[in-house]
Coordinates of C-alpha atoms and ligand atoms in Angstrom, one line a residue:
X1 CA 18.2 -6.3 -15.0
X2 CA 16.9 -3.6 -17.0
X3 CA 17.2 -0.1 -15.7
X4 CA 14.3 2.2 -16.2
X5 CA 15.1 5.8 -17.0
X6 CA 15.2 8.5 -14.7
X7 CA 12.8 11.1 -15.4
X8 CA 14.0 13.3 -12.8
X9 CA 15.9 16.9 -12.0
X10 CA 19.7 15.8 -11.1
X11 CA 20.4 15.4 -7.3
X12 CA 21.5 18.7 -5.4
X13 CA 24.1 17.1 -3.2
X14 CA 26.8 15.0 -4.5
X15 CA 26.4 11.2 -4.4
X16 CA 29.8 10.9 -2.0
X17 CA 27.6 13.0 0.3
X18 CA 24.1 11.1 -0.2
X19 CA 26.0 7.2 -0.5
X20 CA 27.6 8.7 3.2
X21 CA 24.1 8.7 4.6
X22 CA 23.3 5.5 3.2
X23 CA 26.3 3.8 3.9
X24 CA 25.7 0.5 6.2
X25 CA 21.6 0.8 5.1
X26 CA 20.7 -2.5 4.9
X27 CA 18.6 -3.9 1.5
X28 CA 15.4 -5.5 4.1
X29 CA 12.3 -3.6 5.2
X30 CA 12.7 -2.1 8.5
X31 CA 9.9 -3.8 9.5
X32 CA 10.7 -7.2 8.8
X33 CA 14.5 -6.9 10.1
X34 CA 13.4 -7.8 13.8
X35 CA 13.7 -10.7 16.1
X36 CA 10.0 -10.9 16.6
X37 CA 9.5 -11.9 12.9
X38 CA 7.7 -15.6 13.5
X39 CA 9.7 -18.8 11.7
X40 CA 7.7 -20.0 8.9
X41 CA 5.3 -22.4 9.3
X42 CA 5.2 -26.0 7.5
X43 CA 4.3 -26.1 3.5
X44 CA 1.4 -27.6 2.5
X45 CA 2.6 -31.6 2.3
X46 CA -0.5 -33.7 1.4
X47 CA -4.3 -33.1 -0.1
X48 CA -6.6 -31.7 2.3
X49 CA -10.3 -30.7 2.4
X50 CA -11.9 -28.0 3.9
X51 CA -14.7 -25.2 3.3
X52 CA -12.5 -22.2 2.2
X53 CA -9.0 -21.8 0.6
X54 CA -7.2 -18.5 1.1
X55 CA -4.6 -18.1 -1.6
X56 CA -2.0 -15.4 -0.4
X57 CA -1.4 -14.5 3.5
X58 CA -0.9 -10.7 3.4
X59 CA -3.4 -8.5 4.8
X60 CA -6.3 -9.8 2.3
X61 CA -5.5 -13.5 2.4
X62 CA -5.4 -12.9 6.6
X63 CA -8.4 -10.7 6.9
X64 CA -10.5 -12.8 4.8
X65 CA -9.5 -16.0 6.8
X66 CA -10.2 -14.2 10.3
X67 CA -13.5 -12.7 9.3
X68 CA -14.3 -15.9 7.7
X69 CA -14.3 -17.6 11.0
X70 CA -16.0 -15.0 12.9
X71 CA -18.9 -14.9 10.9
X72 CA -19.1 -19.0 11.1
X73 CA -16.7 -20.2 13.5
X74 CA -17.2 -24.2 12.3
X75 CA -15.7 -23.2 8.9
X76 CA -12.5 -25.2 8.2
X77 CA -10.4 -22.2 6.0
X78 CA -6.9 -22.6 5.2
X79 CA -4.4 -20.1 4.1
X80 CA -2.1 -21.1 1.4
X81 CA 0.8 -18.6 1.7
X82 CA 3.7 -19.1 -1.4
X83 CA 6.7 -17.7 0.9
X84 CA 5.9 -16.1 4.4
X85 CA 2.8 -14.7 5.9
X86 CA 3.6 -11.0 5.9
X87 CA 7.0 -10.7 3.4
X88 CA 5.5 -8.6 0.8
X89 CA 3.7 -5.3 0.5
X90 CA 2.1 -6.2 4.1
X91 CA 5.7 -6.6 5.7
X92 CA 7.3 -3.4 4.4
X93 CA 4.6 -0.6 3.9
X94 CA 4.5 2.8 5.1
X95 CA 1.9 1.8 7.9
X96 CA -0.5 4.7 6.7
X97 CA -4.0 3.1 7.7
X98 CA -6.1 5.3 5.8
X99 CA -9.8 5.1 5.8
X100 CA -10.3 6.3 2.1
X101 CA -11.4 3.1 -0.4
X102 CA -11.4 5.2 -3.7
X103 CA -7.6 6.6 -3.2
X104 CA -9.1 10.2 -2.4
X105 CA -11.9 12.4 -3.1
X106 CA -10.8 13.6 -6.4
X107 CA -10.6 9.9 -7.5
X108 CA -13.7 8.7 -5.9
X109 CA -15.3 12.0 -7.7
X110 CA -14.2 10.7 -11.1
X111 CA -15.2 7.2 -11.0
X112 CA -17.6 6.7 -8.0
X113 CA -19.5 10.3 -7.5
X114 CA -23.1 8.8 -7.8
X115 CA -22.0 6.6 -4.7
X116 CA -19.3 8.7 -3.1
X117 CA -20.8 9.5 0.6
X118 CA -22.1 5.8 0.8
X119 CA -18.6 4.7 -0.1
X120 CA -16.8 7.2 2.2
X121 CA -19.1 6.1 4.8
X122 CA -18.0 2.4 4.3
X123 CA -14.5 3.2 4.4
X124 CA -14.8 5.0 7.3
X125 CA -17.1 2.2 9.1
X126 CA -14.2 -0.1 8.1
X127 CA -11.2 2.2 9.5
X128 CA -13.3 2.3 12.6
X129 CA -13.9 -1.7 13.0
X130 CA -10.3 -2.0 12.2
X131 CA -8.6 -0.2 14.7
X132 CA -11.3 -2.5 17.0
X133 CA -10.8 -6.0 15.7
X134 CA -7.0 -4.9 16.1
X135 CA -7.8 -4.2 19.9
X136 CA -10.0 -6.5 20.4
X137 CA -7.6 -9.6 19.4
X138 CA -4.7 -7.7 21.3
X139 CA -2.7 -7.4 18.5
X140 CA 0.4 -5.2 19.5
X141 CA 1.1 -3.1 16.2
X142 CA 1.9 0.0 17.7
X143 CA -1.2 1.6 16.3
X144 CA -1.1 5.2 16.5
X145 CA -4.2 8.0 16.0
X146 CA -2.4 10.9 15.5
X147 CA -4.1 11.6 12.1
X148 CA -1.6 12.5 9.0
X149 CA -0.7 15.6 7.9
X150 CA -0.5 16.9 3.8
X151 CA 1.2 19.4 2.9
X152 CA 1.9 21.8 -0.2
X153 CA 5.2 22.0 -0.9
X154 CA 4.2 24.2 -4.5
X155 CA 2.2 27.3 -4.1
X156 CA -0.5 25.6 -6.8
X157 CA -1.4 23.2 -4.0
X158 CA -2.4 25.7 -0.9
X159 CA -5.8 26.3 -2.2
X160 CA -6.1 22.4 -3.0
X161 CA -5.4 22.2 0.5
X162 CA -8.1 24.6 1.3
X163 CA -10.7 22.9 -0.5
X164 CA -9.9 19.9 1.4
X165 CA -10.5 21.1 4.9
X166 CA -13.2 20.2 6.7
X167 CA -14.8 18.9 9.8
X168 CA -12.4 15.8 10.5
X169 CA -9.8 18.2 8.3
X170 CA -8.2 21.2 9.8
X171 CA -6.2 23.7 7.2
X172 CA -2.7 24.7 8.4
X173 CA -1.0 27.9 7.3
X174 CA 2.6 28.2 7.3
X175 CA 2.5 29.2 11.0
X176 CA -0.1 27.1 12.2
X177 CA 2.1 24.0 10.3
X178 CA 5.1 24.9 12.0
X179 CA 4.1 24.5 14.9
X180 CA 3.8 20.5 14.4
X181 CA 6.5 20.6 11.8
X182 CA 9.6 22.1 10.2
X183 CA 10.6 22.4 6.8
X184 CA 11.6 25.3 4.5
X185 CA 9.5 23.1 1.8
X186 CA 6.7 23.7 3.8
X187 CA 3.3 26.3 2.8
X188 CA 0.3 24.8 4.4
X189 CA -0.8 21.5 5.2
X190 CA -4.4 19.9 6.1
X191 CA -5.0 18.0 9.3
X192 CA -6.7 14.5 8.4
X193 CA -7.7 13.3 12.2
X194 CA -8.9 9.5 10.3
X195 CA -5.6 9.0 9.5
X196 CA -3.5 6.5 11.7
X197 CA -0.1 4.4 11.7
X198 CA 0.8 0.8 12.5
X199 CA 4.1 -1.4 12.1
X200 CA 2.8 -2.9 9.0
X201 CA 4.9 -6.4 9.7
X202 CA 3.5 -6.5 13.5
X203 CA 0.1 -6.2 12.2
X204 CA 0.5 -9.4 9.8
X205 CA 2.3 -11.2 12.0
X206 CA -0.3 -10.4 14.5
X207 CA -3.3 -11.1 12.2
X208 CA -1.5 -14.7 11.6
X209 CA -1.2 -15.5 15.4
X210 CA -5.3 -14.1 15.3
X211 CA -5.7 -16.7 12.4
X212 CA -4.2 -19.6 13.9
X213 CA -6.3 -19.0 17.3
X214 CA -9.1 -19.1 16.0
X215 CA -8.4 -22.6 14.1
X216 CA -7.2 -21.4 10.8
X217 CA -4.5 -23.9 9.3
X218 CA -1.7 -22.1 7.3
X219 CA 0.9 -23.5 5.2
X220 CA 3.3 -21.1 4.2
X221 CA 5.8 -21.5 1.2
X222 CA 3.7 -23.2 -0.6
X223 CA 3.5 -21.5 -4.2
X224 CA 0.0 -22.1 -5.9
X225 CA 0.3 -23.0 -9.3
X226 CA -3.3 -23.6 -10.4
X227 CA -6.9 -24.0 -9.6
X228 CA -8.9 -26.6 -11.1
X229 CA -12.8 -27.4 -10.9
X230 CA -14.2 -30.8 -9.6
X231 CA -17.9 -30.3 -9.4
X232 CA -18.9 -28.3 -6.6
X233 CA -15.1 -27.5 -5.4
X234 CA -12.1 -26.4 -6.6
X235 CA -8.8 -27.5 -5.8
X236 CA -5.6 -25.4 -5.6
X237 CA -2.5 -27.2 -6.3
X238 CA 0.9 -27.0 -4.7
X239 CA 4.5 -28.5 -5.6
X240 CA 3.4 -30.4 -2.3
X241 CA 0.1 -30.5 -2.0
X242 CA -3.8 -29.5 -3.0
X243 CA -6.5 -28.3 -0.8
X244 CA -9.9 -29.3 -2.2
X245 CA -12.7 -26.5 -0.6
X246 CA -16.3 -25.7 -1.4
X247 CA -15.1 -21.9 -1.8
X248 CA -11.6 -20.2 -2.5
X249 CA -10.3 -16.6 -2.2
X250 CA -7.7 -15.5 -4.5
X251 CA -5.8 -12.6 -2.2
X252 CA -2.4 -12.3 -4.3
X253 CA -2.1 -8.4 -4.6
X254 CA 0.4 -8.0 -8.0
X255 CA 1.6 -11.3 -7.9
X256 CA 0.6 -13.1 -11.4
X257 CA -3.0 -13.8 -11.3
X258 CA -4.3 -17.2 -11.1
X259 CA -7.0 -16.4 -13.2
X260 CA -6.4 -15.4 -16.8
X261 CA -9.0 -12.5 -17.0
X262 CA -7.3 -10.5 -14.6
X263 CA -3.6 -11.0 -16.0
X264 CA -3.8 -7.6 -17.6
X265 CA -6.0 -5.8 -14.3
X266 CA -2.9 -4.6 -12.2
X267 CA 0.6 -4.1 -13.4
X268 CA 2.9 -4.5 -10.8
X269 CA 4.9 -1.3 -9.9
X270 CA 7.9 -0.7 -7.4
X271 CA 7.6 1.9 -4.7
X272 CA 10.8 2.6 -1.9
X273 CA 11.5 4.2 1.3
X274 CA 14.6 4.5 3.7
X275 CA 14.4 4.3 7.4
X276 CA 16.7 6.9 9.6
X277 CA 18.4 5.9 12.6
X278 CA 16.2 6.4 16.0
X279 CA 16.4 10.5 16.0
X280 CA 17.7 11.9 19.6
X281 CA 15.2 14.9 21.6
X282 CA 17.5 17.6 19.9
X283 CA 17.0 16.5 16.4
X284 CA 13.2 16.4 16.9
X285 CA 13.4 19.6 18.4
X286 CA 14.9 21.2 15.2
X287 CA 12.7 19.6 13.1
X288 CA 9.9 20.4 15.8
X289 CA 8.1 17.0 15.1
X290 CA 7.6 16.3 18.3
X291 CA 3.9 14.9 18.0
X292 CA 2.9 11.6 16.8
X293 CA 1.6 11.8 13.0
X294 CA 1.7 10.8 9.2
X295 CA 2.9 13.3 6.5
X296 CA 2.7 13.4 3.1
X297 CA 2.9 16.0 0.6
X298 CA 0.5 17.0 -2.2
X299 CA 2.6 15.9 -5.4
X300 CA 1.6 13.6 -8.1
X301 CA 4.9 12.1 -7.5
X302 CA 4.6 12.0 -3.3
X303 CA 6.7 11.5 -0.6
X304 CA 5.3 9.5 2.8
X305 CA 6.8 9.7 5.8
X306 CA 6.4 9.1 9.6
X307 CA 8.0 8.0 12.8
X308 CA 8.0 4.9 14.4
X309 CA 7.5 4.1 18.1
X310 CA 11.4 4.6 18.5
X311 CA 11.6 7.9 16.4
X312 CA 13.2 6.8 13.3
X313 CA 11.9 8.7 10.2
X314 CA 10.6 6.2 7.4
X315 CA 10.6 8.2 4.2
X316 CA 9.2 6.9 1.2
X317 CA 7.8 7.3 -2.4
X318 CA 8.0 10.1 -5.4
X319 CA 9.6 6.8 -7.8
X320 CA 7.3 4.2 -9.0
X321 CA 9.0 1.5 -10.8
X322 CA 7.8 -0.1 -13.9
X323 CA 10.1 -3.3 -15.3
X324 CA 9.5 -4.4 -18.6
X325 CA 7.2 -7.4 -18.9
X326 CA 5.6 -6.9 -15.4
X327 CA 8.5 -8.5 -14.0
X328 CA 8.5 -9.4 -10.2
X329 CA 12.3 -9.7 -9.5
X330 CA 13.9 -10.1 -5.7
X331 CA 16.3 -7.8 -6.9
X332 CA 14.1 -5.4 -8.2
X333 CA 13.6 -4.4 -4.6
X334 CA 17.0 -2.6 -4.2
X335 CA 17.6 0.4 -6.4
X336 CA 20.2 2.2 -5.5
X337 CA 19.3 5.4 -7.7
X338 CA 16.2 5.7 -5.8
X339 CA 17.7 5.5 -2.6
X340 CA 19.9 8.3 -3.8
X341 CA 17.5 10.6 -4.7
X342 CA 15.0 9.8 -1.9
X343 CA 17.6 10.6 0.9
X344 CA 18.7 13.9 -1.4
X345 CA 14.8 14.6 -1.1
X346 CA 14.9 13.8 3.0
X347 CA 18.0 16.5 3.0
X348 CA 15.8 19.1 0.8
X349 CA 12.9 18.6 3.3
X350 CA 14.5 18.6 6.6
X351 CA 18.4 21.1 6.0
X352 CA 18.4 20.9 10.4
X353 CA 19.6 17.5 10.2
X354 CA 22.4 17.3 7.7
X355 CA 24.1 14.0 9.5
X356 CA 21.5 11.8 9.1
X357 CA 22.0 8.5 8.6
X358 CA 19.7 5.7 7.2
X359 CA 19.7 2.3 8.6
X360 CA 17.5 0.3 6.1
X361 CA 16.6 1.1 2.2
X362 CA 14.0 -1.1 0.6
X363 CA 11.4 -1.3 -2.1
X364 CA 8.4 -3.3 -2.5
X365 CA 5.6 -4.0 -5.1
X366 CA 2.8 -2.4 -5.6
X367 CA -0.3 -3.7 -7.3
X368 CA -1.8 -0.9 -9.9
X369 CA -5.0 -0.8 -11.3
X370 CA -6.3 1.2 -14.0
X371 CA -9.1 3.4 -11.2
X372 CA -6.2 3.2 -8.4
X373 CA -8.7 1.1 -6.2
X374 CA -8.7 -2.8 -6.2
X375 CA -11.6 -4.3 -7.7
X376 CA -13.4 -7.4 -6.5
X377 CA -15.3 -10.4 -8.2
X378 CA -16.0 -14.1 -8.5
X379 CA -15.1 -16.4 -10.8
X380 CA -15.2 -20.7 -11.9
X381 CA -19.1 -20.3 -10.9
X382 CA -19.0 -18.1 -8.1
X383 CA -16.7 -20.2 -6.2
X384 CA -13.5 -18.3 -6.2
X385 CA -13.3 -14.9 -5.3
X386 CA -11.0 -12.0 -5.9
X387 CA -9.8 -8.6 -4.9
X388 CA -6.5 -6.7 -6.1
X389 CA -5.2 -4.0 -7.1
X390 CA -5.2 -1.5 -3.7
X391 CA -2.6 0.6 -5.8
X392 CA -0.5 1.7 -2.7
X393 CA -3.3 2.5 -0.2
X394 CA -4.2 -1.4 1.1
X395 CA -3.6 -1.5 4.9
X396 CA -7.5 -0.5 5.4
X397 CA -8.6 -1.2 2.4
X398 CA -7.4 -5.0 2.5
X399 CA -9.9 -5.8 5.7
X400 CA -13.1 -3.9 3.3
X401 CA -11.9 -6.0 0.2
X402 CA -12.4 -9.1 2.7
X403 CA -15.9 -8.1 3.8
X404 CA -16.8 -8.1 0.0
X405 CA -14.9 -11.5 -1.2
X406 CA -16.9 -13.1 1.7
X407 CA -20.4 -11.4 0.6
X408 CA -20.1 -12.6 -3.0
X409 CA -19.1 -16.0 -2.3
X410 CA -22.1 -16.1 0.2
X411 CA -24.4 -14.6 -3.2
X412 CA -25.5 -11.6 -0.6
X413 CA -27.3 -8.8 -2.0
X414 CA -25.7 -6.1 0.8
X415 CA -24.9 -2.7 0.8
X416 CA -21.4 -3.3 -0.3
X417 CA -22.0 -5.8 -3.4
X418 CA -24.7 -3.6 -4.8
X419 CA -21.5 -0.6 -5.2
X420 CA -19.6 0.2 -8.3
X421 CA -16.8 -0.1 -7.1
X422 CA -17.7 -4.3 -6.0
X423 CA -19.8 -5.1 -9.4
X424 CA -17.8 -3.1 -12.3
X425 CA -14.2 -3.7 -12.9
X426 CA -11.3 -1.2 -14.1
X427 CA -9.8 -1.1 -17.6
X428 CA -7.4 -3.6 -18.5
X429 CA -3.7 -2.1 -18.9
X430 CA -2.4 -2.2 -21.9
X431 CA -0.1 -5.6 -22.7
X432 CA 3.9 -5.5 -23.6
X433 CA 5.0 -4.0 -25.5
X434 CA 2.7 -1.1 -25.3
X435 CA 2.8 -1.6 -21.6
X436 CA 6.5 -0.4 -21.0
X437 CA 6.3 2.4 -23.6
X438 CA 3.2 3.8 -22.0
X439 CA 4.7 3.9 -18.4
X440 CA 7.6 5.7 -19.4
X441 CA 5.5 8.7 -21.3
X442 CA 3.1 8.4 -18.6
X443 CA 6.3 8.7 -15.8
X444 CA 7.1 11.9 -17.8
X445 CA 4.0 13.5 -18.1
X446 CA 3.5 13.2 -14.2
X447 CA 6.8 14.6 -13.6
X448 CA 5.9 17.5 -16.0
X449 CA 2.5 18.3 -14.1
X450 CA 4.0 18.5 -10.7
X451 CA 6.8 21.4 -12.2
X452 CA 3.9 22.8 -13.9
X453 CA 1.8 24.3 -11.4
X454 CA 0.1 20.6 -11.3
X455 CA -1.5 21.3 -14.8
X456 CA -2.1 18.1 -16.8
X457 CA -0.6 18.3 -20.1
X458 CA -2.0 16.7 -23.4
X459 CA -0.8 13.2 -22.9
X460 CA -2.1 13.1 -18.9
X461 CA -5.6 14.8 -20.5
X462 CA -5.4 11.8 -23.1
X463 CA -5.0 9.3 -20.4
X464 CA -7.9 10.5 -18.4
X465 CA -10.2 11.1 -20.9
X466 CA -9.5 7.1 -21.8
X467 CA -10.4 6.4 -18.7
X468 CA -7.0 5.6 -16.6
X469 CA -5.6 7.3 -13.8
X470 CA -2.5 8.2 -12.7
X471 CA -0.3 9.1 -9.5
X472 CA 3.0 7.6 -7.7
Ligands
FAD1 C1 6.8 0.3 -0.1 C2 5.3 0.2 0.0 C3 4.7 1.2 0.8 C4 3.3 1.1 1.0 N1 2.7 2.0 1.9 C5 1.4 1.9 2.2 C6 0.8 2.7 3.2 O1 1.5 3.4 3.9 N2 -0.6 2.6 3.4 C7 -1.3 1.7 2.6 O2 -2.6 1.7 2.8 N3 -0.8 0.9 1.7 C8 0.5 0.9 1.5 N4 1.1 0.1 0.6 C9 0.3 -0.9 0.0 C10 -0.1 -2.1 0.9 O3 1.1 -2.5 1.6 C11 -0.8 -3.2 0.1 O4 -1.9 -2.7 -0.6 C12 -1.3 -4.3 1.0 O5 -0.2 -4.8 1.8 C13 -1.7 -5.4 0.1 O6 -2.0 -6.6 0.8 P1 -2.2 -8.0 0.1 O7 -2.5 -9.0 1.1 O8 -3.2 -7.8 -1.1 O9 -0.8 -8.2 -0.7 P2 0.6 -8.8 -0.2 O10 1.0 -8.3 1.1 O11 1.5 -8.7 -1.3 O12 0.3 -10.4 0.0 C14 0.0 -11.2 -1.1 C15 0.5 -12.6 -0.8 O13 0.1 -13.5 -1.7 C16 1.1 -14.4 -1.9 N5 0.9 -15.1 -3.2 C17 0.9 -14.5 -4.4 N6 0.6 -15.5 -5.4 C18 0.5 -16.6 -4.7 C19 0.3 -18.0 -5.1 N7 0.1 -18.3 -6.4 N8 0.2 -19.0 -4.2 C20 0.4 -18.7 -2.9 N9 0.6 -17.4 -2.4 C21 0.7 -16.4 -3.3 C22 2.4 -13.7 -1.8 O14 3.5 -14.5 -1.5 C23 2.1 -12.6 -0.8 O15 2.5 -13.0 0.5 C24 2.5 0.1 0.4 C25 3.1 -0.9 -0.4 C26 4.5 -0.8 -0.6 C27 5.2 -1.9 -1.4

C-alpha cells in the first residue's frame, strides 16, 4: 500500500499515550457495527425487465428509487447494489444533514452567484422535505434538530464568523460559546439552526426497508460491470444477471464510473473519524456539551464532530486521503497515522477529558469534484442519468441530486434543470500522474493557509484562478 505523506505539525502527546486511547478501537464504522444492520438481500440471478435501473443503493441510488415510485407508483424500479445497501459513505458518515447544495456560501458565491438565493432556497426546500419524507415513512434514524455549531479556533476566522451570522445564524462570543461548549481552542462560533444529525446507517437501512414497501426490488452484491444500448433500453450487466429498463440511474458516488466521460469528474479521496465510548453526566459536564448539536470548526483542514443518541463523541476529518491511481482499497479505510493524530486533535480540543477512550476508528471515501458539489447529467440518449461527486456534504444533498436525475430522464424543463449547477459540469481533474503530484502540493498549500492566518498562497491562488477548489 502506498503511504501518502504527512503534511502535518508532529503530534503533542506521545504515541504510547494516543495508541492507549485507541487501544481495542475497532477498524468498522460505528454505525454499521450494530445488530440492527439488515442481512443482505439476494444478488441479481437472471435477466429482468423493468422501467428503471438504479445502479448503487446508498443514499442516491435509495432516494432516487423511493421518489421514483412516489411520483408513479406502477413504475417497476430496481436497485442494483454491488455489495450492501448502506456499506459505503452512506453507512459511516458524520450524520451532518446540512441543507447547503453548493458546500457553503463562499463556494456557491464563486461558481453559482447569479443563482445563489434560488439555489439556497432549493436546498433549503429539500432539507425541509427530507426531515418529512423521513417522518412520514417512520424511519427511526435518530434525527436530531439541534442545528451545528462552527467555531474559530484561529483569531483570523472570528470575523468570518461574524459575516456569517444571520437570521437562521446566531454569532457566539467566547462567553456566549461556552455556555454550549468547552474548549480552550475555542474563540467564537456561529449558530446554524438548519443544521441537523441522523445515524447515517439507520437512515439507509431505513430508506431500503422504505424501498422495498413500496415495491422496489433490490439485489444487493451484484457488481455492475457495464451498460449496453438495445434500442430504446439499456441493459446493465451483472456476473449474475442483467436488468433491461426503459431508464437507468447511475448513483455510484467515487466508485469508478460506468460512463467513460465522467472517469476523470471526481477523484476519490479518504476522510476518517473515531467514535468515543458513551461519555458519563460528569464528563459532559466538564466539557459543558450538554445540548444536542453538530460542531465543526472553521479550518480548511476541519474537524466534525457530534454526539450520538447514547453520548459517544464521533470526531472526524482535518486528513483527506489521496492514493495514487484513484485507488479504492478495503484497506485504505484503516490508517493508523490518522487515527493518531485525530485523537491527539480530540485531546487538544477537549484537556477535561484526558482518559478517553475510542471504541471504533474508521475511514471512508469520499467522492471529489473539481466545484465541491456533485454534478448531474444524462447520457446513451437521455436514458441514463447521473449525479456524483457530493464532496463530503451528501446526506441532503443525495435526496436533491435524486429530484434532478428523475427531472432529466423525464426531459422536464423545471426550476431545478434550468440551474447551473444541473446543466454545466465541473472541470475534469487532472489524470495520473499529474493527479497524485497535484494532491500532494495542493495537501501542502492547504495546510500552509490554515497556519497562515487562512491566506491563500501562490499555488492555492493558482488553483483557484484555474478554476478548482479546494478544502478537506
Ligand atoms: C467518513 C465520511 C464522513 C462524511 N460525513 C458527512 C456528513 O457528516 N454530512 C454529509 O452531508 N456528508 C458526509 N459524507 C458524505 C456522504 O456520506 C456521501 O456524500 C453520501 O453518502 C453519498 O451517497 P451515495 O449514495 O452517492 O454514495 P455511497 O453511499 O458510496 O453509495 C454508492 C453505492 O454504489 C455502489 N456501486 C458503485 N459502483 C457500482 C456498480 N458498478 N454496480 C453496483 N453498485 C455500485 C457502491 O457499492 C455503493 O453502495 C461523509 C463521507 C464519509 C466517507
Amino acid at each position: 500500500m502506498s503511504t501518502p505523506p504527512a503534511y502535518d505539525l508532529p503530534l503533542r502527546r506521545s504515541t504510547g499515550t494516543l495508541d492507549r486511547a485507541l487501544h481495542g478501537a475497532r477498524h468498522i464504522a460505528y454505525w454499521l457495527d450494530s445488530a440492527e444492520r439488515p442481512a443482505a438481500l439476494a444478488p441479481l440471478s437472471d435477466d429482468l425487465v423493468a422501467d428503471l435501473t438504479v445502479v448503487g443503493g446508498g443514499y442516491c441510488g435509495l432516494w432516487s428509487a423511493l421518489l421514483a415510485k412516489e411520483r408513479n407508483p406502477e413504475l417497476d424500479v430496481v436497485i442494483v447494489e454491488g455489495r450492501e445497501v448502506g456499506w459505503a459513505a452512506s453507512g459511516r458518515n458524520g450524520g451532518f444533514v446540512e441543507a447547503s447544495l453548493t458546500h457553503g456560501p463562499e463556494n456557491g458565491e464563486r461558481y453559482f452567484s447569479s443563482e445563489l438565493e434560488a439555489l439556497d432556497r432549493l436546498g433549503h426546500d429539500n432539507w425541509r422535505e427530507f426531515a418529512d419524507d423521513i417522518h412520514r415513512h417512520g424511519i427511526e434514524a435518530e434525527y436530531e434538530n439541534g442545528g451545528v455549531i462552527t467555531v474559530a479556533t484561529e483569531p483570523h476566522q472570528v470575523p468570518w464568523l461574524e459575516a456569517l451570522a444571520g437570521p437562521q445564524k446566531e454569532f457566539l462570543d467566547q462567553e456566549a460559546l461556552a455556555g454550549h461548549v468547552m474548549s480552550p481552542l475555542f474563540r467564537a462560533g456561529v449558530h446554524d439552526k438548519e443544521g441537523a444529525l441522523v445515524n447515517p446507517a439507520k437512515l439507509a437501512w431505513g430508506l431500503k426497508r422504505v424501498c422495498l414497501e413500496k415495491g422496489v426490488r433490490i439485489f444487493e452484491n451484484s457488481p455492475v460491470k457495464g451498460l449496453s444500448r438495445q434500442g430504446e433500453h439499456v441493459s446493465a450487466h451483472t456476473p449474475g444477471g442483467s436488468v433491461q429498463a426503459s431508464q437507468v440511474i447511475l448513483a455510484t458516488n467515487g466508485f469508478p464510473s460506468l460512463l467513460f466521460r465522467n472517469k476523470l469528474r471526481t477523484i476519490p479521496v479518504y476522510d476518517y473519524a473515531l467514535m468515543t465510548e458513551p461519555l458519563t453526566d460528569d464528563q459532559l459536564q466538564a466539557i459543558g456539551w450538554t445540548e444536542r448539536f453538530g460542531l465543526t470548526d472553521m479550518s480548511r483542514q476541519f474537524h466534525y464532530y457530534r454526539k450520538s443518541v447514547d453520548n459517544r463523541i464521533l470526531w472526524g476529518g482535518y486528513d483527506a486521503v489521496y492514493h495514487r491511481g484513484g485507488r479504492i482499497k478495503p484497506e485504505y479505510d484503516i490508517r493508523k497515522e490518522t487515527f493518531l493524530r485525530l485523537a491527539d486533535h480530540f485531546m487538544d480540543t477537549f484537556p477535561q477529558l484526558p482518559d478517553i477512550t475510542f471504541t471504533h476508528a474508521w475511514g471512508g471515501m469520499i467522492d471529489m469534484s473539481s466545484r465541491l458539489v456533485a454534478f448531474h447529467g444524462t447520457a446513451i440518449g437521455g436514458k441514463v442519468a447521473y449525479s456524483s461527486g457530493f464532496t463530503g456534504l451528501g446526506v441532503a444533498a443525495t435526496r436533491f441530486a435524486a429530484k434532478a436525475m428523475l427531472d432529466l430522464l423525464d426531459g422536464a424543463d423545471t426550476e431545478i434543470t434550468r440551474t447551473k449547477l444541473v446543466r454545466t459540469k465541473p472541470l475534469p481533474l487532472p489524470p495520473e500522474p499529474i493527479a497524485s503530484a497535484s494532491v500532494g502540493i495542493i495537501r501542502r498549500a492547504v495546510a500552509q493557509s490554515d497556519r497562515n492566518g487562512g491566506r491563500d498562497g501562490t499555488i492555492l491562488k493558482l488553483a483557484n484562478a484555474l478554476g478548482y477548489s479546494f478544502d478537506t
